[in-house]
Tab-separated table of N, CA and C in Angstrom:
chain	number	residue	atom	x	y	z
F	1068	UNK	N	7.802	-14.725	10.485
F	1068	UNK	CA	8.176	-14.796	9.086
F	1068	UNK	C	7.033	-15.372	8.246
F	1069	UNK	N	6.345	-16.388	8.770
F	1069	UNK	CA	5.242	-17.012	8.026
F	1069	UNK	C	4.129	-16.018	7.772
F	1070	UNK	N	3.806	-15.184	8.778
F	1070	UNK	CA	2.756	-14.167	8.602
F	1070	UNK	C	3.119	-13.201	7.482
F	1071	UNK	N	4.368	-12.824	7.422
F	1071	UNK	CA	4.823	-11.890	6.384
F	1071	UNK	C	4.659	-12.514	5.007
F	1072	UNK	N	5.110	-13.757	4.879
F	1072	UNK	CA	5.026	-14.432	3.584
F	1072	UNK	C	3.569	-14.625	3.154
F	1073	UNK	N	2.700	-14.992	4.080
F	1073	UNK	CA	1.283	-15.161	3.752
F	1073	UNK	C	0.659	-13.834	3.339
F	1074	UNK	N	1.007	-12.788	4.054
F	1074	UNK	CA	0.446	-11.472	3.732
F	1074	UNK	C	0.871	-11.002	2.351
F	1075	UNK	N	2.068	-11.372	1.938
F	1075	UNK	CA	2.590	-10.936	0.644
F	1075	UNK	C	2.230	-11.878	-0.496
F	1076	UNK	N	1.430	-12.891	-0.214
F	1076	UNK	CA	1.078	-13.866	-1.248
F	1076	UNK	C	-0.126	-13.449	-2.086
F	1077	UNK	N	-0.589	-12.233	-1.915
F	1077	UNK	CA	-1.759	-11.747	-2.633
F	1077	UNK	C	-1.376	-10.527	-3.475
F	1078	UNK	N	-1.818	-10.516	-4.728
F	1078	UNK	CA	-1.483	-9.419	-5.647
F	1078	UNK	C	-1.989	-8.058	-5.155
F	1079	UNK	N	-3.186	-8.038	-4.592
F	1079	UNK	CA	-3.734	-6.758	-4.114
F	1079	UNK	C	-2.893	-6.227	-2.962
F	1080	UNK	N	-2.478	-7.101	-2.060
F	1080	UNK	CA	-1.647	-6.653	-0.942
F	1080	UNK	C	-0.275	-6.183	-1.437
F	1081	UNK	N	0.261	-6.846	-2.448
F	1081	UNK	CA	1.518	-6.365	-3.032
F	1081	UNK	C	1.323	-4.987	-3.662
F	1082	UNK	N	0.179	-4.780	-4.300
F	1082	UNK	CA	-0.122	-3.461	-4.882
F	1082	UNK	C	-0.204	-2.396	-3.798
F	1083	UNK	N	-0.813	-2.729	-2.685
F	1083	UNK	CA	-0.921	-1.779	-1.575
F	1083	UNK	C	0.465	-1.453	-1.029
F	1084	UNK	N	1.283	-2.463	-0.814
F	1084	UNK	CA	2.650	-2.241	-0.334
F	1084	UNK	C	3.407	-1.365	-1.323
F	1085	UNK	N	3.228	-1.620	-2.593
F	1085	UNK	CA	3.871	-0.818	-3.629
F	1085	UNK	C	3.476	0.652	-3.512
F	1086	UNK	N	2.202	0.933	-3.363
F	1086	UNK	CA	1.754	2.323	-3.235
F	1086	UNK	C	2.302	2.969	-1.969
F	1087	UNK	N	2.324	2.204	-0.894
F	1087	UNK	CA	2.780	2.749	0.385
F	1087	UNK	C	4.292	2.947	0.430
F	1088	UNK	N	5.015	2.334	-0.494
F	1088	UNK	CA	6.460	2.566	-0.518
F	1088	UNK	C	6.763	3.990	-0.975
F	1089	UNK	N	5.801	4.619	-1.663
F	1089	UNK	CA	5.979	5.970	-2.176
F	1089	UNK	C	5.571	7.022	-1.141
F	1090	UNK	N	4.444	6.786	-0.472
F	1090	UNK	CA	3.953	7.749	0.520
F	1090	UNK	C	2.876	7.102	1.376
F	1091	UNK	N	2.572	7.740	2.501
F	1091	UNK	CA	1.486	7.232	3.332
F	1091	UNK	C	0.157	7.629	2.683
F	1092	UNK	N	-0.815	6.720	2.777
F	1092	UNK	CA	-2.105	6.919	2.122
F	1092	UNK	C	-3.231	6.489	3.039
F	1093	UNK	N	-4.420	7.059	2.828
F	1093	UNK	CA	-5.611	6.611	3.548
F	1093	UNK	C	-6.354	5.578	2.680
F	1094	UNK	N	-7.304	4.916	3.272
F	1094	UNK	CA	-8.052	3.864	2.576
F	1094	UNK	C	-8.673	4.393	1.290
F	1095	UNK	N	-9.291	5.556	1.351
F	1095	UNK	CA	-9.985	6.064	0.168
F	1095	UNK	C	-9.025	6.358	-0.977
F	1096	UNK	N	-7.789	6.741	-0.678
F	1096	UNK	CA	-6.810	6.986	-1.732
F	1096	UNK	C	-6.369	5.670	-2.383
F	1097	UNK	N	-6.133	4.665	-1.559
F	1097	UNK	CA	-5.760	3.345	-2.085
F	1097	UNK	C	-6.906	2.782	-2.913
F	1098	UNK	N	-8.100	2.927	-2.393
F	1098	UNK	CA	-9.318	2.465	-3.082
F	1098	UNK	C	-9.447	3.121	-4.460
F	1099	UNK	N	-9.197	4.422	-4.530
F	1099	UNK	CA	-9.327	5.151	-5.791
F	1099	UNK	C	-8.284	4.696	-6.812
F	1100	UNK	N	-7.047	4.539	-6.384
F	1100	UNK	CA	-5.976	4.173	-7.305
F	1100	UNK	C	-6.122	2.728	-7.785
F	1101	UNK	N	-6.434	1.814	-6.868
F	1101	UNK	CA	-6.548	0.399	-7.239
F	1101	UNK	C	-7.933	0.028	-7.757
F	1102	UNK	N	-8.875	0.952	-7.642
F	1102	UNK	CA	-10.255	0.739	-8.085
F	1102	UNK	C	-10.855	-0.516	-7.440
F	1103	UNK	N	-10.696	-0.582	-6.126
F	1103	UNK	CA	-11.277	-1.647	-5.308
F	1103	UNK	C	-12.242	-1.028	-4.321
F	1104	UNK	N	-13.107	-1.843	-3.758
F	1104	UNK	CA	-14.064	-1.340	-2.778
F	1104	UNK	C	-13.358	-1.039	-1.456
F	1105	UNK	N	-13.978	-0.183	-0.671
F	1105	UNK	CA	-13.434	0.180	0.634
F	1105	UNK	C	-13.300	-1.046	1.521
F	1106	UNK	N	-14.288	-1.923	1.503
F	1106	UNK	CA	-14.230	-3.106	2.359
F	1106	UNK	C	-13.106	-4.043	1.930
F	1107	UNK	N	-12.891	-4.177	0.639
F	1107	UNK	CA	-11.814	-5.028	0.131
F	1107	UNK	C	-10.455	-4.464	0.535
F	1108	UNK	N	-10.261	-3.177	0.336
F	1108	UNK	CA	-8.989	-2.541	0.693
F	1108	UNK	C	-8.761	-2.644	2.198
F	1109	UNK	N	-9.781	-2.392	2.986
F	1109	UNK	CA	-9.653	-2.472	4.444
F	1109	UNK	C	-9.276	-3.876	4.906
F	1110	UNK	N	-9.851	-4.867	4.269
F	1110	UNK	CA	-9.545	-6.261	4.631
F	1110	UNK	C	-8.070	-6.565	4.339
F	1111	UNK	N	-7.584	-6.111	3.200
F	1111	UNK	CA	-6.181	-6.333	2.854
F	1111	UNK	C	-5.244	-5.547	3.779
F	1112	UNK	N	-5.633	-4.327	4.118
F	1112	UNK	CA	-4.823	-3.537	5.044
F	1112	UNK	C	-4.732	-4.224	6.407
F	1113	UNK	N	-5.827	-4.820	6.849
F	1113	UNK	CA	-5.827	-5.535	8.133
F	1113	UNK	C	-4.821	-6.685	8.111
F	1114	UNK	N	-4.770	-7.422	7.014
F	1114	UNK	CA	-3.809	-8.542	6.895
F	1114	UNK	C	-2.374	-8.021	6.935
F	1115	UNK	N	-2.131	-6.924	6.246
F	1115	UNK	CA	-0.787	-6.346	6.243
F	1115	UNK	C	-0.407	-5.802	7.615
F	1116	UNK	N	-1.368	-5.234	8.330
F	1116	UNK	CA	-1.124	-4.756	9.689
F	1116	UNK	C	-0.839	-5.918	10.639
F	1117	UNK	N	-1.612	-7.000	10.515
F	1117	UNK	CA	-1.393	-8.185	11.355
F	1117	UNK	C	0.019	-8.736	11.184
F	1118	UNK	N	0.523	-8.680	9.967
F	1118	UNK	CA	1.878	-9.158	9.686
F	1118	UNK	C	2.932	-8.104	10.026
F	1119	UNK	N	2.490	-6.937	10.468
F	1119	UNK	CA	3.338	-5.810	10.853
F	1119	UNK	C	4.137	-5.233	9.684
F	1120	UNK	N	3.662	-5.455	8.470
F	1120	UNK	CA	4.318	-4.903	7.279
F	1120	UNK	C	4.008	-3.414	7.162
F	1121	UNK	N	2.819	-3.033	7.600
F	1121	UNK	CA	2.438	-1.619	7.575
F	1121	UNK	C	2.032	-1.187	8.973
F	1122	UNK	N	2.054	0.112	9.177
F	1122	UNK	CA	1.586	0.709	10.417
F	1122	UNK	C	0.573	1.790	10.060
F	1123	UNK	N	-0.219	2.192	11.030
F	1123	UNK	CA	-1.239	3.206	10.769
F	1123	UNK	C	-1.064	4.388	11.714
F	1124	UNK	N	-1.585	5.527	11.264
F	1124	UNK	CA	-1.499	6.769	12.027
F	1124	UNK	C	-2.800	7.537	11.821
F	1125	UNK	N	-3.512	7.800	12.901
F	1125	UNK	CA	-4.783	8.519	12.798
F	1125	UNK	C	-4.509	10.017	12.776
F	1126	UNK	N	-5.036	10.678	11.734
F	1126	UNK	CA	-4.923	12.137	11.581
F	1126	UNK	C	-6.322	12.684	11.385
F	1127	UNK	N	-6.807	13.371	12.386
F	1127	UNK	CA	-8.189	13.866	12.391
F	1127	UNK	C	-9.126	12.678	12.213
F	1128	UNK	N	-9.999	12.721	11.205
F	1128	UNK	CA	-10.935	11.609	11.008
F	1128	UNK	C	-10.377	10.529	10.083
F	1129	UNK	N	-9.179	10.711	9.542
F	1129	UNK	CA	-8.594	9.766	8.597
F	1129	UNK	C	-7.515	8.918	9.256
F	1130	UNK	N	-7.387	7.684	8.780
F	1130	UNK	CA	-6.290	6.812	9.194
F	1130	UNK	C	-5.375	6.641	7.994
F	1131	UNK	N	-4.109	6.967	8.171
F	1131	UNK	CA	-3.121	6.842	7.105
F	1131	UNK	C	-2.230	5.639	7.380
F	1132	UNK	N	-1.854	4.962	6.304
F	1132	UNK	CA	-1.039	3.760	6.395
F	1132	UNK	C	0.296	4.009	5.728
F	1133	UNK	N	1.329	3.370	6.265
F	1133	UNK	CA	2.657	3.477	5.687
F	1133	UNK	C	3.435	2.196	5.955
F	1134	UNK	N	4.514	2.022	5.221
F	1134	UNK	CA	5.372	0.854	5.394
F	1134	UNK	C	6.046	0.935	6.767
F	1135	UNK	N	6.137	-0.192	7.436
F	1135	UNK	CA	6.834	-0.283	8.719
F	1135	UNK	C	8.336	-0.326	8.439
F	1136	UNK	N	8.981	0.813	8.555
F	1136	UNK	CA	10.407	0.928	8.229
F	1136	UNK	C	11.287	0.080	9.145
F	1137	UNK	N	10.865	-0.112	10.384
F	1137	UNK	CA	11.635	-0.955	11.306
F	1137	UNK	C	11.665	-2.401	10.821
F	1138	UNK	N	10.530	-2.882	10.327
F	1138	UNK	CA	10.480	-4.249	9.803
F	1138	UNK	C	11.332	-4.366	8.545
F	1139	UNK	N	11.285	-3.361	7.678
F	1139	UNK	CA	12.115	-3.371	6.478
F	1139	UNK	C	13.594	-3.472	6.841
F	1140	UNK	N	14.005	-2.725	7.853
F	1140	UNK	CA	15.403	-2.743	8.279
F	1140	UNK	C	15.792	-4.103	8.855
F	1141	UNK	N	14.851	-4.766	9.509
F	1141	UNK	CA	15.126	-6.056	10.144
F	1141	UNK	C	15.023	-7.239	9.185
F	1142	UNK	N	14.343	-7.059	8.055
F	1142	UNK	CA	14.116	-8.149	7.096
F	1142	UNK	C	14.654	-7.749	5.723
F	1143	UNK	N	15.914	-8.071	5.435
F	1143	UNK	CA	16.507	-7.664	4.147
F	1143	UNK	C	15.727	-8.146	2.924
F	1144	UNK	N	15.132	-9.342	2.974
F	1144	UNK	CA	14.372	-9.826	1.815
F	1144	UNK	C	13.176	-8.929	1.556
F	1145	UNK	N	12.546	-8.435	2.614
F	1145	UNK	CA	11.386	-7.549	2.476
F	1145	UNK	C	11.819	-6.202	1.912
F	1146	UNK	N	12.935	-5.716	2.382
F	1146	UNK	CA	13.473	-4.448	1.868
F	1146	UNK	C	13.757	-4.565	0.368
F	1147	UNK	N	14.355	-5.675	-0.051
F	1147	UNK	CA	14.634	-5.898	-1.473
F	1147	UNK	C	13.349	-5.988	-2.269
F	1148	UNK	N	12.373	-6.707	-1.749
F	1148	UNK	CA	11.083	-6.830	-2.433
F	1148	UNK	C	10.465	-5.454	-2.661
F	1149	UNK	N	10.420	-4.658	-1.610
F	1149	UNK	CA	9.758	-3.354	-1.683
F	1149	UNK	C	10.551	-2.363	-2.521
F	1150	UNK	N	11.836	-2.255	-2.272
F	1150	UNK	CA	12.632	-1.201	-2.894
F	1150	UNK	C	13.186	-1.556	-4.272
F	1151	UNK	N	13.245	-2.843	-4.604
F	1151	UNK	CA	13.808	-3.237	-5.897
F	1151	UNK	C	12.772	-3.951	-6.762
F	1152	UNK	N	12.265	-5.062	-6.266
F	1152	UNK	CA	11.376	-5.891	-7.086
F	1152	UNK	C	10.090	-5.166	-7.470
F	1153	UNK	N	9.406	-4.581	-6.511
F	1153	UNK	CA	8.166	-3.862	-6.831
F	1153	UNK	C	8.458	-2.623	-7.671
F	1154	UNK	N	9.516	-1.918	-7.317
F	1154	UNK	CA	9.855	-0.677	-8.031
F	1154	UNK	C	10.185	-0.915	-9.498
F	1155	UNK	N	10.695	-2.087	-9.834
F	1155	UNK	CA	11.107	-2.370	-11.211
F	1155	UNK	C	10.094	-3.195	-12.002
F	1156	UNK	N	8.976	-3.525	-11.413
F	1156	UNK	CA	7.958	-4.331	-12.081
F	1156	UNK	C	7.000	-3.414	-12.846
F	1157	UNK	N	6.791	-3.652	-14.148
F	1157	UNK	CA	5.922	-2.768	-14.950
F	1157	UNK	C	4.501	-2.618	-14.390
F	1158	UNK	N	3.926	-3.690	-13.864
F	1158	UNK	CA	2.577	-3.586	-13.305
F	1158	UNK	C	2.538	-2.577	-12.158
F	1159	UNK	N	3.505	-2.679	-11.270
F	1159	UNK	CA	3.520	-1.803	-10.109
F	1159	UNK	C	3.959	-0.392	-10.470
F	1160	UNK	N	4.783	-0.260	-11.506
F	1160	UNK	CA	5.128	1.070	-12.002
F	1160	UNK	C	3.882	1.775	-12.539
F	1161	UNK	N	3.008	1.024	-13.211
F	1161	UNK	CA	1.763	1.599	-13.737
F	1161	UNK	C	0.867	2.072	-12.591
F	1162	UNK	N	0.857	1.341	-11.496
F	1162	UNK	CA	0.045	1.764	-10.343
F	1162	UNK	C	0.594	3.036	-9.709
F	1163	UNK	N	1.904	3.179	-9.701
F	1163	UNK	CA	2.512	4.420	-9.196
F	1163	UNK	C	2.146	5.576	-10.131
F	1164	UNK	N	2.101	5.328	-11.423
F	1164	UNK	CA	1.681	6.365	-12.378
F	1164	UNK	C	0.235	6.779	-12.109
F	1165	UNK	N	-0.626	5.813	-11.783
F	1165	UNK	CA	-2.016	6.140	-11.429
F	1165	UNK	C	-2.069	6.980	-10.164
F	1166	UNK	N	-1.213	6.646	-9.197
F	1166	UNK	CA	-1.158	7.436	-7.957
F	1166	UNK	C	-0.739	8.866	-8.265
F	1167	UNK	N	0.256	9.029	-9.119
F	1167	UNK	CA	0.701	10.385	-9.506
F	1167	UNK	C	-0.416	11.148	-10.211
F	1168	UNK	N	-1.155	10.452	-11.096
F	1168	UNK	CA	-2.287	11.073	-11.786
F	1168	UNK	C	-3.340	11.509	-10.764
F	1169	UNK	N	-3.591	10.661	-9.800
F	1169	UNK	CA	-4.549	10.978	-8.740
F	1169	UNK	C	-4.111	12.231	-7.986
F	1170	UNK	N	-2.828	12.313	-7.676
F	1170	UNK	CA	-2.298	13.482	-6.967
F	1170	UNK	C	-2.382	14.743	-7.825
F	1171	UNK	N	-2.075	14.621	-9.099
F	1171	UNK	CA	-2.085	15.794	-9.990
F	1171	UNK	C	-3.482	16.366	-10.165
F	1172	UNK	N	-4.503	15.524	-10.112
F	1172	UNK	CA	-5.867	16.018	-10.268
F	1172	UNK	C	-6.435	16.537	-8.954
F	1173	UNK	N	-5.582	16.519	-7.911
F	1173	UNK	CA	-6.002	16.963	-6.580
F	1173	UNK	C	-7.252	16.261	-6.090
F	1174	UNK	N	-7.415	15.032	-6.535
F	1174	UNK	CA	-8.552	14.231	-6.086
F	1174	UNK	C	-8.417	13.896	-4.614
F	1175	UNK	N	-9.490	14.060	-3.905
F	1175	UNK	CA	-9.510	13.674	-2.508
F	1175	UNK	C	-10.565	12.594	-2.371
F	1176	UNK	N	-10.099	11.375	-2.269
F	1176	UNK	CA	-10.983	10.226	-2.085
F	1176	UNK	C	-12.041	10.127	-3.183
F	1177	UNK	N	-11.632	10.365	-4.429
F	1177	UNK	CA	-12.517	10.238	-5.567
F	1177	UNK	C	-11.900	9.252	-6.554
F	1178	UNK	N	-12.691	8.387	-7.161
F	1178	UNK	CA	-12.134	7.433	-8.120
F	1178	UNK	C	-11.613	8.126	-9.368
F	1179	UNK	N	-10.601	7.498	-9.977
F	1179	UNK	CA	-10.073	8.015	-11.245
F	1179	UNK	C	-11.053	7.725	-12.371
F	1180	UNK	N	-11.087	8.570	-13.401
F	1180	UNK	CA	-12.005	8.311	-14.528
F	1180	UNK	C	-11.614	7.078	-15.308
């Protein structure tokens, strides 16, 4: 439980969890939407993986990350945070809008203008 709480104590990691609640993403997609460096995003993803909040899946040369649904089912507070609190927060709603914009432009690992 302590690992989960520590992992969620950072705004960037909350932003990543927010994006992953919508769909699985690779590092370059998260990097483009959040406008962070690859090393920064990777470091945050590692913390979230250590806490088992997210899981990864290698597809060809890319690694995709997604929310660990088993952990969500086992931790009701985490499920509420992800599905209610993040979903209803204007900051995180704006990040989802950026993700949609990224998808609409068919950008593949390219930063938004």
